[in-house]
Structures are given as C-alpha cells and as structure tokens.
Amino acid sequence: MAPRFAPATATATSLYLIEQDQLQSWLSDQSAPLQDWVATNGFTGGAGQALLVPASDGETPIALAGYGTVAQRRRKRFTLAGAAEKLPKGCYQLQTGTPNVAQLDAETLSTECLGWLLSQYRFTRYKSATPMAASLIAPAGLNAPAVEALAAAEYLTRDLINTPAADMGPAQLEEAVQALAAEFEASVGVIGGADLLEANLPLIHSVGRASDRAPRLIDMHWGSAGPKLTLVGKGVCFDTGGLNLKPGASMGLMKKDMGGAANVLGLARMIMAAGLPIQLRVLIPAVENSVSGNAFRPGDVLSSRKGLTVEINNTDAEGRLVLADALTLADEGEPDLVISMATLTGAARVAVGPDLAPFYTDYDADAAALTASADPQADPVWRMPFHAPYEGMIEPGIADLDNAPSGGFAGSITAALFLRRFVGESRYMHFDIYGWTPSAAPARPKGGTGQGCRALFSALPVLLGL
C-alpha cells in the first residue's frame, strides 16, 4: 500500500497534542464531563498516550495524544506515532493554534507526521486480512508530498527486507530494481552467471556460484547532469554461511542480509522522487551464499576485479567480497561520492546495538554534515574510525588481503578497512547497518527497516554541493 495522508475534505476527529506539563492548563478550559473522562481513563499527557473522548452534552468527539516531556521525548522517536498506533481506526486532524496544545516547528512537525505514516505500515503480502490504521489529514503548511515520498521509500525498504528469501532471490531483487527504474525512467543493466567472469567480476561470481539462483551485478543509472553519486548495496539474498555453515539460530534472520541493497534502493527512491540534480548510479551485487560441491572454500585464494587477491578464512564473511568488486567498478566511474550500505558485521551490533547506524568516512566535513542531519530526521547514526593501525590485521601471509581476520577484535573496523582498499581515490562513506527492528517501537514495527537513508538524503545538498 502507498503511504498517503487523508484527503483534506475527509470527515475527521479533532486531535489535540498535549504536553504532560500543560495538561491541567488545557483541561481548565474544557467541560466538566471531558475533565472527568480524562481523569477516569488515566490520561496524563505522557509520551505516546492516546485517548478518544466521546461526544457528550452536544459536544463533538475529540482525541488526545500525549506528547510527554522533553526528557521523555529524548528517549523516544516519533512520539506522535506512538499515540497514533493506539487510536481507533478513523481519520484525525491535528489542532494547532489552541492554547496549551503542543506547538511544533516545521521540522519537528514534518518528522512527527512522517512517523504517523510509518506507523501505518503493514507487511501484507502473506496475510488474508490486515487491520486498518488511523489516518491523518496533512496539517497546514506541511510539504505533504515530500513526507509521503520519504515514507514510500521506507515502505519499499521494509517490503524488500521482510520478504522471505524464497520470494526474494537475486532474480526477484533485480525485478524490484527494474520496477523502481521504470517508475522514474532510469536505466538498468545486469551482468549475471558466467558472464560475471567475462566482465571481470570474479568475487561476485565466486560467492554466488554455489546457488542454483544465478548471481548478478545490477547497475541502475538515473540523471544526466550534476555531481556523480554512486550507491553500492550488499544484496546477499540469503546467507547460509557457505561451508562455514551458520548455526540454525544465526540463519533465521538471513533473509535480511540484502538489507544494504534494500536501503540504497530506498535512498535512490528518495533522490529520484525529489528530482535532485545529480547523476545517480546504484550498484547491487545480488547473490545467494549457498552450499554445494562448487562452493568457495576456506583457504581458497580468490582474485578480485581490482587485481588484489583475497585469502578466504571464513566463507561467512562473503558480503565484503561481493562489495569489493562492486566498489572497484564504482570507483572506475570517477564519482564525486561513493556510499556503500551493508548488513556486514555482528561486531557493529555489539558496538552500537540495533538502533544506531554506524558509518565510516575519512572526511570530517562529511561526517559533520551527516551527523547534523540525523537527529532532525529521527534517523540516528554514529561515526566509526577507519583506524589505519589495524590495516595489518587484514593482510595475511599468502595473499594481499584476508576476508576474516582471526582474533575477533574490531570486526566492523577491519571489514570497513577491507572495503576501502577497493575504492581507490574516490570520496567514500560506508554504513554497517542492521536493517532490522528486533522489537516493535513507535513507527517501527518488528522487521525490516531503513537506517541512515533519511539522514543521508537530508545531508546530500551539503555532501554534493547542490
């Protein structure tokens, strides 16, 4: 379903957004029955609370949403969405300009309304019936189409990640790119199967050759003028771990191992929907890391597009391999900025948990621009270091690089350093994301999720000098 605000002509229930410390002031201007209803139902204005007030004594029904305190909002994102998820099905209209109702600046209003749309998301592909969500009329002054476009990009990312691997293999991921390209008049080229070897993309072929679903490199182009931005997304549609087989508990979520690809496609959708004046390229190495007689092995030494050799010390460290060839190809196009996104390491989750998107860059100005845009977009990120003294950890004895250094220390950093070897001189930013919400939160149901994309989209005018 497409995320949309309700038509302005829709019949709507008035919704009052109440900060906790303003509740009593607001109530003092209300009728005694309304005051009694609020007290009886325990509504305090706490963050994410919601209350429908029925009609009485000639009054019309209204609804209340708790906006909490500043301290409560620091611990939550999308406070209004928390209330929206508790309201009954229906259409609502925020009341502004009313004494003791929370007054939101334009940026906060946009983020809270985005949260409302994100709270309406339902993954419906395999359900026969889906409960309806509360809808909202876009408040006056809101750039509703822009907010809807951000929500549509997030819906795309979530749908791709949530789809089981049986229905989201390399071919289906290619189909998703083709559909997006058709919507925005972009072009797509695909190199698959044995043709990867002819095209000098040997690492992508090596990782994906064991599957009966052919590996491929998907290459989308959009825009003909302006700065060059290349997005590279890890598209491992399912990861068994290869011959270094994952235990069952670790394999259960591996449908999300193409979360990097899903995120760059969400970001690409934002860019194209906004019509940014750039030349956009999206590269997705789409593979399935499977087990068969021709699977690549621990101890193998593989060649890359860049000419660097890689010793395989763990076949479960396959994502950096497919990204390596794609990053080399990206660098050959001499872009102004390369951004890679990947569900790459468990070490990143240990470091920052599932909610933060760690990123790497050598450019302080780029890091500052991204960090400044993250909080207003309710899209938290955290800078990690390309720590040069660890370079020796990815250099084995018999090849140029090691795909899985022993010891377990600094796993996210060494993976990022590995990727940087394949970028050359291009300006580069790498995201080691989780791509999954492990437990439901306001506007973020359990399941696939976008991370870092809104922050990046907001920062692009600075990053690319637009």
Short mmCIF file of C-alpha atoms in Angstrom, two decimals:
data_model
loop_
_atom_site.label_atom_id
_atom_site.label_comp_id
_atom_site.label_asym_id
_atom_site.label_seq_id
_atom_site.Cartn_x
_atom_site.Cartn_y
_atom_site.Cartn_z
CA MET A 1 0.00 0.00 0.00
CA ALA A 2 1.17 3.53 -0.72
CA PRO A 3 1.58 5.80 2.32
CA ARG A 4 -0.83 8.71 1.99
CA PHE A 5 -2.33 11.43 4.13
CA ALA A 6 -6.12 11.54 4.23
CA PRO A 7 -7.85 13.99 1.86
CA ALA A 8 -8.35 17.44 3.33
CA THR A 9 -12.09 17.04 2.70
CA ALA A 10 -12.37 13.91 4.83
CA THR A 11 -14.53 13.95 7.95
CA ALA A 12 -12.06 13.96 10.79
CA THR A 13 -11.89 13.87 14.57
CA SER A 14 -10.03 16.79 16.11
CA LEU A 15 -6.74 15.65 17.66
CA TYR A 16 -5.07 17.66 20.41
CA LEU A 17 -1.38 17.08 21.06
CA ILE A 18 -0.83 17.72 24.75
CA GLU A 19 2.47 18.05 26.58
CA GLN A 20 2.38 16.48 30.00
CA ASP A 21 3.05 19.67 31.95
CA GLN A 22 0.34 21.52 30.00
CA LEU A 23 -2.48 19.04 30.52
CA GLN A 24 -4.03 20.70 33.54
CA SER A 25 -3.94 24.12 31.86
CA TRP A 26 -5.65 22.69 28.81
CA LEU A 27 -8.24 20.86 30.89
CA SER A 28 -9.13 24.03 32.80
CA ASP A 29 -10.80 25.37 29.64
CA GLN A 30 -12.76 22.16 28.99
CA SER A 31 -16.14 20.94 30.19
CA ALA A 32 -16.59 19.02 33.43
CA PRO A 33 -17.60 15.77 31.61
CA LEU A 34 -14.44 15.94 29.49
CA GLN A 35 -12.30 16.54 32.56
CA ASP A 36 -13.91 13.57 34.30
CA TRP A 37 -13.36 11.34 31.24
CA VAL A 38 -9.68 12.23 31.09
CA ALA A 39 -9.21 11.58 34.81
CA THR A 40 -11.18 8.32 34.75
CA ASN A 41 -9.09 6.97 31.87
CA GLY A 42 -5.76 7.92 33.44
CA PHE A 43 -4.62 10.16 30.61
CA THR A 44 -1.66 12.22 31.84
CA GLY A 45 -0.21 13.53 28.56
CA GLY A 46 2.66 11.05 28.79
CA ALA A 47 4.59 10.43 25.59
CA GLY A 48 2.64 8.17 23.24
CA GLN A 49 -0.59 8.08 25.26
CA ALA A 50 -3.85 8.33 23.33
CA LEU A 51 -7.45 8.85 24.37
CA LEU A 52 -10.67 9.11 22.38
CA VAL A 53 -13.19 11.39 24.11
CA PRO A 54 -16.76 10.52 23.08
CA ALA A 55 -19.40 13.16 22.40
CA SER A 56 -21.46 14.34 25.34
CA ASP A 57 -23.89 17.21 26.01
CA GLY A 58 -23.82 18.41 22.43
CA GLU A 59 -20.02 18.33 22.13
CA THR A 60 -18.29 16.59 19.23
CA PRO A 61 -15.88 13.68 19.75
CA ILE A 62 -12.23 14.61 20.06
CA ALA A 63 -8.99 12.72 20.59
CA LEU A 64 -5.97 13.45 22.75
CA ALA A 65 -2.37 12.47 22.07
CA GLY A 66 0.24 12.69 24.80
CA TYR A 67 3.46 14.48 23.83
CA GLY A 68 5.16 13.82 27.15
CA THR A 69 8.05 15.87 28.47
CA VAL A 70 11.33 16.93 26.89
CA ALA A 71 13.06 14.19 28.89
CA GLN A 72 10.60 11.55 27.66
CA ARG A 73 10.99 12.62 24.05
CA ARG A 74 14.76 12.28 24.29
CA ARG A 75 14.22 8.57 24.97
CA LYS A 76 11.80 8.02 22.11
CA ARG A 77 11.41 8.71 18.42
CA PHE A 78 8.17 9.53 16.64
CA THR A 79 6.15 10.41 19.75
CA LEU A 80 3.00 11.20 17.78
CA ALA A 81 3.21 7.81 16.05
CA GLY A 82 3.17 6.14 19.45
CA ALA A 83 -0.24 7.72 20.05
CA ALA A 84 -1.46 7.06 16.51
CA GLU A 85 -0.91 3.34 16.97
CA LYS A 86 -3.26 3.39 19.98
CA LEU A 87 -6.07 5.38 18.38
CA PRO A 88 -9.04 3.52 16.86
CA LYS A 89 -9.44 3.36 13.11
CA GLY A 90 -10.58 6.67 11.74
CA CYS A 91 -9.39 9.99 10.36
CA TYR A 92 -7.81 12.64 12.56
CA GLN A 93 -6.83 16.29 12.17
CA LEU A 94 -4.24 17.98 14.37
CA GLN A 95 -5.48 21.13 16.05
CA THR A 96 -2.97 23.97 16.13
CA GLY A 97 -3.14 27.49 17.47
CA THR A 98 -5.07 26.28 20.53
CA PRO A 99 -3.83 27.36 23.97
CA ASN A 100 -1.75 24.72 25.77
CA VAL A 101 -1.56 22.44 22.71
CA ALA A 102 1.98 21.47 21.73
CA GLN A 103 3.22 23.81 19.01
CA LEU A 104 5.71 22.10 16.70
CA ASP A 105 8.21 23.88 14.48
CA ALA A 106 8.10 22.97 10.79
CA GLU A 107 10.94 20.45 11.01
CA THR A 108 9.50 18.65 14.03
CA LEU A 109 6.01 18.65 12.54
CA SER A 110 7.35 17.05 9.37
CA THR A 111 9.16 14.33 11.32
CA GLU A 112 6.16 13.59 13.52
CA CYS A 113 3.84 13.38 10.51
CA LEU A 114 6.32 11.08 8.80
CA GLY A 115 6.19 8.91 11.90
CA TRP A 116 2.41 8.75 11.59
CA LEU A 117 2.68 7.48 8.01
CA LEU A 118 5.36 4.97 9.01
CA SER A 119 3.09 3.70 11.78
CA GLN A 120 0.54 2.76 9.12
CA TYR A 121 2.95 0.30 7.50
CA ARG A 122 1.75 -3.30 7.33
CA PHE A 123 3.55 -6.14 5.57
CA THR A 124 0.50 -7.68 3.91
CA ARG A 125 1.92 -10.00 1.25
CA TYR A 126 1.11 -13.21 3.09
CA LYS A 127 -1.93 -12.10 5.14
CA SER A 128 -5.53 -12.64 4.15
CA ALA A 129 -6.77 -9.79 6.35
CA THR A 130 -4.99 -6.71 7.63
CA PRO A 131 -6.23 -4.34 10.35
CA MET A 132 -6.70 -0.75 9.25
CA ALA A 133 -4.70 2.05 10.81
CA ALA A 134 -5.66 5.56 11.85
CA SER A 135 -5.20 8.17 9.12
CA LEU A 136 -4.18 11.82 9.38
CA ILE A 137 -5.04 14.92 7.37
CA ALA A 138 -1.82 16.73 6.50
CA PRO A 139 -1.56 19.83 8.70
CA ALA A 140 -1.50 23.24 7.03
CA GLY A 141 1.97 24.24 5.89
CA LEU A 142 3.28 20.67 5.72
CA ASN A 143 5.00 19.62 2.49
CA ALA A 144 2.82 16.53 2.31
CA PRO A 145 4.18 15.12 -0.99
CA ALA A 146 7.75 15.26 0.33
CA VAL A 147 6.78 13.46 3.54
CA GLU A 148 4.82 10.87 1.57
CA ALA A 149 7.87 10.29 -0.66
CA LEU A 150 10.07 9.62 2.38
CA ALA A 151 7.51 7.18 3.72
CA ALA A 152 7.20 5.44 0.33
CA ALA A 153 10.97 4.91 0.27
CA GLU A 154 10.87 3.39 3.75
CA TYR A 155 7.95 1.14 2.75
CA LEU A 156 9.99 -0.11 -0.20
CA THR A 157 12.96 -0.92 2.01
CA ARG A 158 10.80 -2.69 4.59
CA ASP A 159 8.92 -4.74 1.99
CA LEU A 160 12.16 -5.93 0.35
CA ILE A 161 13.75 -6.99 3.63
CA ASN A 162 10.59 -8.57 5.05
CA THR A 163 10.04 -10.79 2.00
CA PRO A 164 11.31 -14.33 2.62
CA ALA A 165 14.29 -15.47 0.57
CA ALA A 166 12.15 -17.97 -1.36
CA ASP A 167 10.45 -14.95 -2.94
CA MET A 168 13.38 -12.51 -2.81
CA GLY A 169 16.33 -14.15 -4.53
CA PRO A 170 18.74 -12.42 -6.92
CA ALA A 171 16.21 -12.50 -9.77
CA GLN A 172 13.43 -11.00 -7.64
CA LEU A 173 15.77 -8.32 -6.34
CA GLU A 174 16.58 -7.49 -9.95
CA GLU A 175 12.84 -7.26 -10.67
CA ALA A 176 12.44 -4.80 -7.80
CA VAL A 177 15.19 -2.61 -9.28
CA GLN A 178 13.60 -2.81 -12.71
CA ALA A 179 10.23 -1.74 -11.26
CA LEU A 180 11.80 1.22 -9.46
CA ALA A 181 13.69 2.20 -12.59
CA ALA A 182 10.51 2.07 -14.67
CA GLU A 183 8.73 4.35 -12.22
CA PHE A 184 11.41 7.04 -12.53
CA GLU A 185 12.66 6.45 -16.09
CA ALA A 186 16.04 5.13 -15.02
CA SER A 187 18.07 2.55 -16.96
CA VAL A 188 19.22 -0.84 -15.68
CA GLY A 189 21.96 -3.15 -16.86
CA VAL A 190 22.52 -6.65 -15.47
CA ILE A 191 25.50 -9.00 -15.71
CA GLY A 192 24.72 -12.50 -14.47
CA GLY A 193 26.02 -16.03 -14.12
CA ALA A 194 29.19 -16.93 -16.04
CA ASP A 195 29.12 -13.52 -17.70
CA LEU A 196 30.41 -12.13 -14.41
CA LEU A 197 33.73 -13.80 -15.14
CA GLU A 198 33.87 -12.34 -18.62
CA ALA A 199 33.12 -8.92 -17.15
CA ASN A 200 35.90 -9.31 -14.57
CA LEU A 201 33.65 -9.52 -11.51
CA PRO A 202 35.15 -12.73 -10.10
CA LEU A 203 34.37 -12.26 -6.40
CA ILE A 204 30.65 -11.82 -7.05
CA HIS A 205 30.71 -14.99 -9.12
CA SER A 206 32.72 -16.94 -6.54
CA VAL A 207 30.31 -16.16 -3.70
CA GLY A 208 27.14 -16.82 -5.69
CA ARG A 209 28.12 -19.76 -7.89
CA ALA A 210 27.04 -22.48 -5.43
CA SER A 211 23.39 -21.45 -5.63
CA ASP A 212 21.05 -22.60 -8.37
CA ARG A 213 19.86 -18.98 -8.46
CA ALA A 214 22.46 -17.22 -10.57
CA PRO A 215 24.47 -14.33 -9.06
CA ARG A 216 24.35 -10.99 -10.80
CA LEU A 217 25.52 -7.39 -10.73
CA ILE A 218 22.63 -4.93 -11.08
CA ASP A 219 23.58 -1.48 -12.37
CA MET A 220 20.99 1.34 -12.38
CA HIS A 221 21.59 4.85 -13.77
CA TRP A 222 19.42 7.96 -13.38
CA GLY A 223 20.06 11.62 -14.16
CA SER A 224 22.31 13.12 -16.83
CA ALA A 225 23.82 16.19 -15.18
CA GLY A 226 25.26 17.31 -11.89
CA PRO A 227 27.54 15.66 -9.32
CA LYS A 228 28.03 11.89 -9.55
CA LEU A 229 26.74 9.82 -6.63
CA THR A 230 27.19 6.05 -6.63
CA LEU A 231 25.35 3.88 -4.10
CA VAL A 232 26.52 0.29 -3.53
CA GLY A 233 24.29 -2.10 -1.59
CA LYS A 234 25.04 -5.59 -0.37
CA GLY A 235 22.46 -7.89 -1.96
CA VAL A 236 23.08 -11.27 -0.29
CA CYS A 237 19.53 -12.57 -0.58
CA PHE A 238 20.20 -15.42 1.81
CA ASP A 239 23.34 -16.31 3.69
CA THR A 240 23.84 -19.87 4.89
CA GLY A 241 27.40 -19.00 5.83
CA GLY A 242 28.62 -21.22 2.99
CA LEU A 243 30.88 -24.10 4.00
CA ASN A 244 31.44 -22.29 7.30
CA LEU A 245 27.77 -23.03 7.89
CA LYS A 246 25.87 -20.83 10.32
CA PRO A 247 24.04 -22.48 13.21
CA GLY A 248 20.28 -22.53 12.84
CA ALA A 249 19.69 -19.70 15.29
CA SER A 250 22.00 -17.43 13.32
CA MET A 251 20.49 -18.39 9.96
CA GLY A 252 16.93 -17.50 10.92
CA LEU A 253 17.19 -13.82 10.01
CA MET A 254 19.36 -14.19 6.94
CA LYS A 255 16.59 -13.10 4.58
CA LYS A 256 17.62 -9.61 5.77
CA ASP A 257 21.20 -9.97 4.51
CA MET A 258 20.19 -7.98 1.43
CA GLY A 259 19.28 -5.09 3.73
CA GLY A 260 22.07 -2.95 2.29
CA ALA A 261 20.57 -3.28 -1.18
CA ALA A 262 17.10 -2.54 0.20
CA ASN A 263 18.40 0.59 1.91
CA VAL A 264 20.23 2.01 -1.10
CA LEU A 265 17.10 1.43 -3.19
CA GLY A 266 15.08 3.33 -0.59
CA LEU A 267 17.61 6.17 -0.71
CA ALA A 268 17.59 6.09 -4.52
CA ARG A 269 13.81 6.39 -4.45
CA MET A 270 14.03 9.49 -2.26
CA ILE A 271 16.56 11.05 -4.62
CA MET A 272 14.60 10.34 -7.79
CA ALA A 273 11.25 11.36 -6.30
CA ALA A 274 12.77 14.70 -5.27
CA GLY A 275 14.36 15.16 -8.69
CA LEU A 276 17.75 16.06 -7.24
CA PRO A 277 20.10 17.48 -9.91
CA ILE A 278 22.67 14.69 -9.76
CA GLN A 279 23.90 11.70 -11.73
CA LEU A 280 22.87 8.68 -9.67
CA ARG A 281 24.25 5.19 -10.04
CA VAL A 282 23.16 2.20 -7.95
CA LEU A 283 25.24 -0.99 -7.94
CA ILE A 284 23.88 -4.12 -6.28
CA PRO A 285 25.81 -7.40 -6.26
CA ALA A 286 22.92 -9.85 -5.81
CA VAL A 287 23.86 -13.36 -4.72
CA GLU A 288 22.84 -16.26 -2.51
CA ASN A 289 25.62 -17.72 -0.35
CA SER A 290 24.80 -21.42 -0.56
CA VAL A 291 26.43 -24.81 -0.05
CA SER A 292 27.17 -27.19 -2.91
CA GLY A 293 30.07 -29.03 -4.49
CA ASN A 294 31.34 -25.91 -6.25
CA ALA A 295 31.10 -23.56 -3.26
CA PHE A 296 34.16 -21.47 -2.50
CA ARG A 297 36.18 -22.88 0.40
CA PRO A 298 38.09 -21.75 3.48
CA GLY A 299 41.72 -21.47 2.45
CA ASP A 300 40.96 -20.53 -1.15
CA VAL A 301 42.71 -17.51 -2.58
CA LEU A 302 40.41 -15.54 -4.87
CA SER A 303 41.17 -12.80 -7.36
CA SER A 304 39.23 -9.54 -7.46
CA ARG A 305 38.36 -7.02 -10.16
CA LYS A 306 40.97 -4.66 -8.71
CA GLY A 307 43.68 -7.30 -9.03
CA LEU A 308 44.08 -7.77 -5.27
CA THR A 309 43.99 -11.37 -4.06
CA VAL A 310 41.93 -12.41 -1.05
CA GLU A 311 42.56 -15.36 1.23
CA ILE A 312 39.30 -16.88 2.41
CA ASN A 313 39.47 -17.66 6.12
CA ASN A 314 35.71 -17.79 6.57
CA THR A 315 33.08 -18.24 3.87
CA ASP A 316 30.59 -16.46 6.15
CA ALA A 317 32.45 -13.19 5.54
CA GLU A 318 31.09 -13.08 1.99
CA GLY A 319 29.42 -9.67 1.95
CA ARG A 320 32.70 -7.77 1.78
CA LEU A 321 33.75 -9.94 -1.15
CA VAL A 322 30.80 -9.09 -3.37
CA LEU A 323 31.02 -5.44 -2.33
CA ALA A 324 34.72 -5.36 -3.23
CA ASP A 325 34.12 -5.96 -6.93
CA ALA A 326 31.16 -3.55 -6.97
CA LEU A 327 33.18 -0.83 -5.23
CA THR A 328 36.01 -1.22 -7.72
CA LEU A 329 33.51 -0.80 -10.55
CA ALA A 330 32.03 2.22 -8.78
CA ASP A 331 35.45 3.83 -8.42
CA GLU A 332 36.18 3.39 -12.13
CA GLY A 333 33.30 5.74 -12.89
CA GLU A 334 35.11 8.57 -11.04
CA PRO A 335 32.12 9.57 -8.90
CA ASP A 336 32.11 12.56 -6.58
CA LEU A 337 30.94 10.33 -3.72
CA VAL A 338 30.59 6.59 -3.17
CA ILE A 339 28.33 5.28 -0.40
CA SER A 340 28.09 1.61 0.49
CA MET A 341 25.47 0.10 2.79
CA ALA A 342 25.59 -3.44 4.10
CA THR A 343 24.39 -5.69 6.87
CA LEU A 344 28.03 -6.59 7.24
CA THR A 345 29.18 -7.49 10.76
CA GLY A 346 27.83 -8.67 14.08
CA ALA A 347 30.62 -6.61 15.62
CA ALA A 348 28.77 -3.42 14.68
CA ARG A 349 25.72 -4.61 16.59
CA VAL A 350 27.82 -5.38 19.64
CA ALA A 351 29.33 -1.90 19.42
CA VAL A 352 26.20 0.22 18.93
CA GLY A 353 23.18 -2.10 19.09
CA PRO A 354 20.41 -2.44 16.50
CA ASP A 355 19.14 1.15 16.55
CA LEU A 356 22.21 3.14 15.51
CA ALA A 357 23.67 3.07 12.01
CA PRO A 358 27.49 3.21 12.28
CA PHE A 359 29.27 4.84 9.38
CA TYR A 360 32.85 5.35 8.25
CA THR A 361 34.41 8.24 6.38
CA ASP A 362 37.83 9.86 6.14
CA TYR A 363 36.27 13.29 5.65
CA ASP A 364 35.42 15.24 8.81
CA ALA A 365 33.19 17.67 6.94
CA ASP A 366 31.12 14.80 5.53
CA ALA A 367 30.77 13.25 8.97
CA ALA A 368 29.68 16.58 10.44
CA ALA A 369 27.06 17.14 7.72
CA LEU A 370 25.62 13.67 8.17
CA THR A 371 25.57 13.88 11.95
CA ALA A 372 23.85 17.28 11.83
CA SER A 373 21.07 15.92 9.61
CA ALA A 374 20.46 12.70 11.55
CA ASP A 375 18.71 13.97 14.67
CA PRO A 376 16.14 16.19 12.90
CA GLN A 377 15.29 13.22 10.66
CA ALA A 378 14.90 10.85 13.64
CA ASP A 379 17.46 8.65 11.90
CA PRO A 380 20.40 8.16 14.30
CA VAL A 381 23.92 7.48 13.03
CA TRP A 382 27.31 7.14 14.70
CA ARG A 383 30.75 7.71 13.23
CA MET A 384 33.29 4.89 13.47
CA PRO A 385 37.01 5.17 12.61
CA PHE A 386 38.94 3.94 9.61
CA HIS A 387 41.73 3.11 12.10
CA ALA A 388 44.85 2.76 9.96
CA PRO A 389 46.93 0.87 12.59
CA TYR A 390 44.53 -2.07 12.10
CA GLU A 391 45.40 -2.40 8.41
CA GLY A 392 47.87 -5.16 9.23
CA MET A 393 45.03 -7.29 10.61
CA ILE A 394 43.58 -7.73 7.10
CA GLU A 395 46.90 -8.69 5.49
CA PRO A 396 47.55 -12.45 5.62
CA GLY A 397 50.73 -14.27 4.72
CA ILE A 398 49.88 -15.70 1.29
CA ALA A 399 47.57 -13.10 -0.31
CA ASP A 400 47.05 -9.37 -0.43
CA LEU A 401 44.04 -9.43 1.89
CA ASP A 402 42.29 -11.62 4.47
CA ASN A 403 38.49 -11.68 4.39
CA ALA A 404 38.12 -12.74 8.04
CA PRO A 405 40.98 -11.82 10.39
CA SER A 406 41.36 -14.13 13.38
CA GLY A 407 41.00 -12.89 16.93
CA GLY A 408 37.58 -11.28 16.76
CA PHE A 409 38.75 -7.78 17.65
CA ALA A 410 37.46 -4.67 15.81
CA GLY A 411 35.41 -6.71 13.35
CA SER A 412 33.41 -3.81 11.94
CA ILE A 413 36.52 -1.65 11.54
CA THR A 414 38.56 -4.33 9.79
CA ALA A 415 35.64 -5.01 7.43
CA ALA A 416 35.44 -1.30 6.61
CA LEU A 417 39.20 -1.14 6.04
CA PHE A 418 38.90 -4.15 3.71
CA LEU A 419 36.26 -2.35 1.64
CA ARG A 420 38.23 0.88 1.50
CA ARG A 421 41.07 -0.97 -0.26
CA PHE A 422 38.81 -1.33 -3.31
CA VAL A 423 37.66 2.27 -3.64
CA GLY A 424 40.87 3.94 -4.74
CA GLU A 425 40.82 7.73 -4.68
CA SER A 426 37.05 8.26 -4.63
CA ARG A 427 35.46 10.01 -1.65
CA TYR A 428 33.91 7.15 0.29
CA MET A 429 31.38 6.57 3.05
CA HIS A 430 30.44 3.11 4.37
CA PHE A 431 27.47 2.08 6.54
CA ASP A 432 27.49 -1.16 8.56
CA ILE A 433 23.75 -1.38 9.30
CA TYR A 434 21.48 -3.94 10.93
CA GLY A 435 18.41 -3.34 8.75
CA TRP A 436 16.04 -4.87 11.27
CA THR A 437 13.92 -3.72 14.21
CA PRO A 438 14.09 -6.59 16.74
CA SER A 439 11.13 -5.37 18.83
CA ALA A 440 8.33 -3.01 17.86
CA ALA A 441 8.67 0.70 18.60
CA PRO A 442 6.60 3.74 17.52
CA ALA A 443 6.57 3.93 13.69
CA ARG A 444 8.96 0.95 13.56
CA PRO A 445 7.22 -2.44 13.66
CA LYS A 446 9.32 -5.52 14.21
CA GLY A 447 11.00 -6.42 10.92
CA GLY A 448 12.95 -4.81 8.14
CA THR A 449 13.84 -1.16 8.44
CA GLY A 450 15.74 1.65 6.80
CA GLN A 451 18.78 3.06 8.59
CA GLY A 452 20.76 6.15 7.71
CA CYS A 453 18.87 6.84 4.48
CA ARG A 454 16.85 9.87 5.61
CA ALA A 455 19.93 11.34 7.27
CA LEU A 456 21.90 10.85 4.05
CA PHE A 457 19.14 12.28 1.90
CA SER A 458 18.93 15.36 4.09
CA ALA A 459 22.73 15.78 4.01
CA LEU A 460 23.16 15.30 0.24
CA PRO A 461 22.92 19.01 -0.64
CA VAL A 462 25.95 19.60 1.57
CA LEU A 463 27.77 16.39 0.65
CA LEU A 464 27.40 17.07 -3.08
CA GLY A 465 27.43 20.87 -3.06
CA LEU A 466 23.93 21.19 -4.51
#
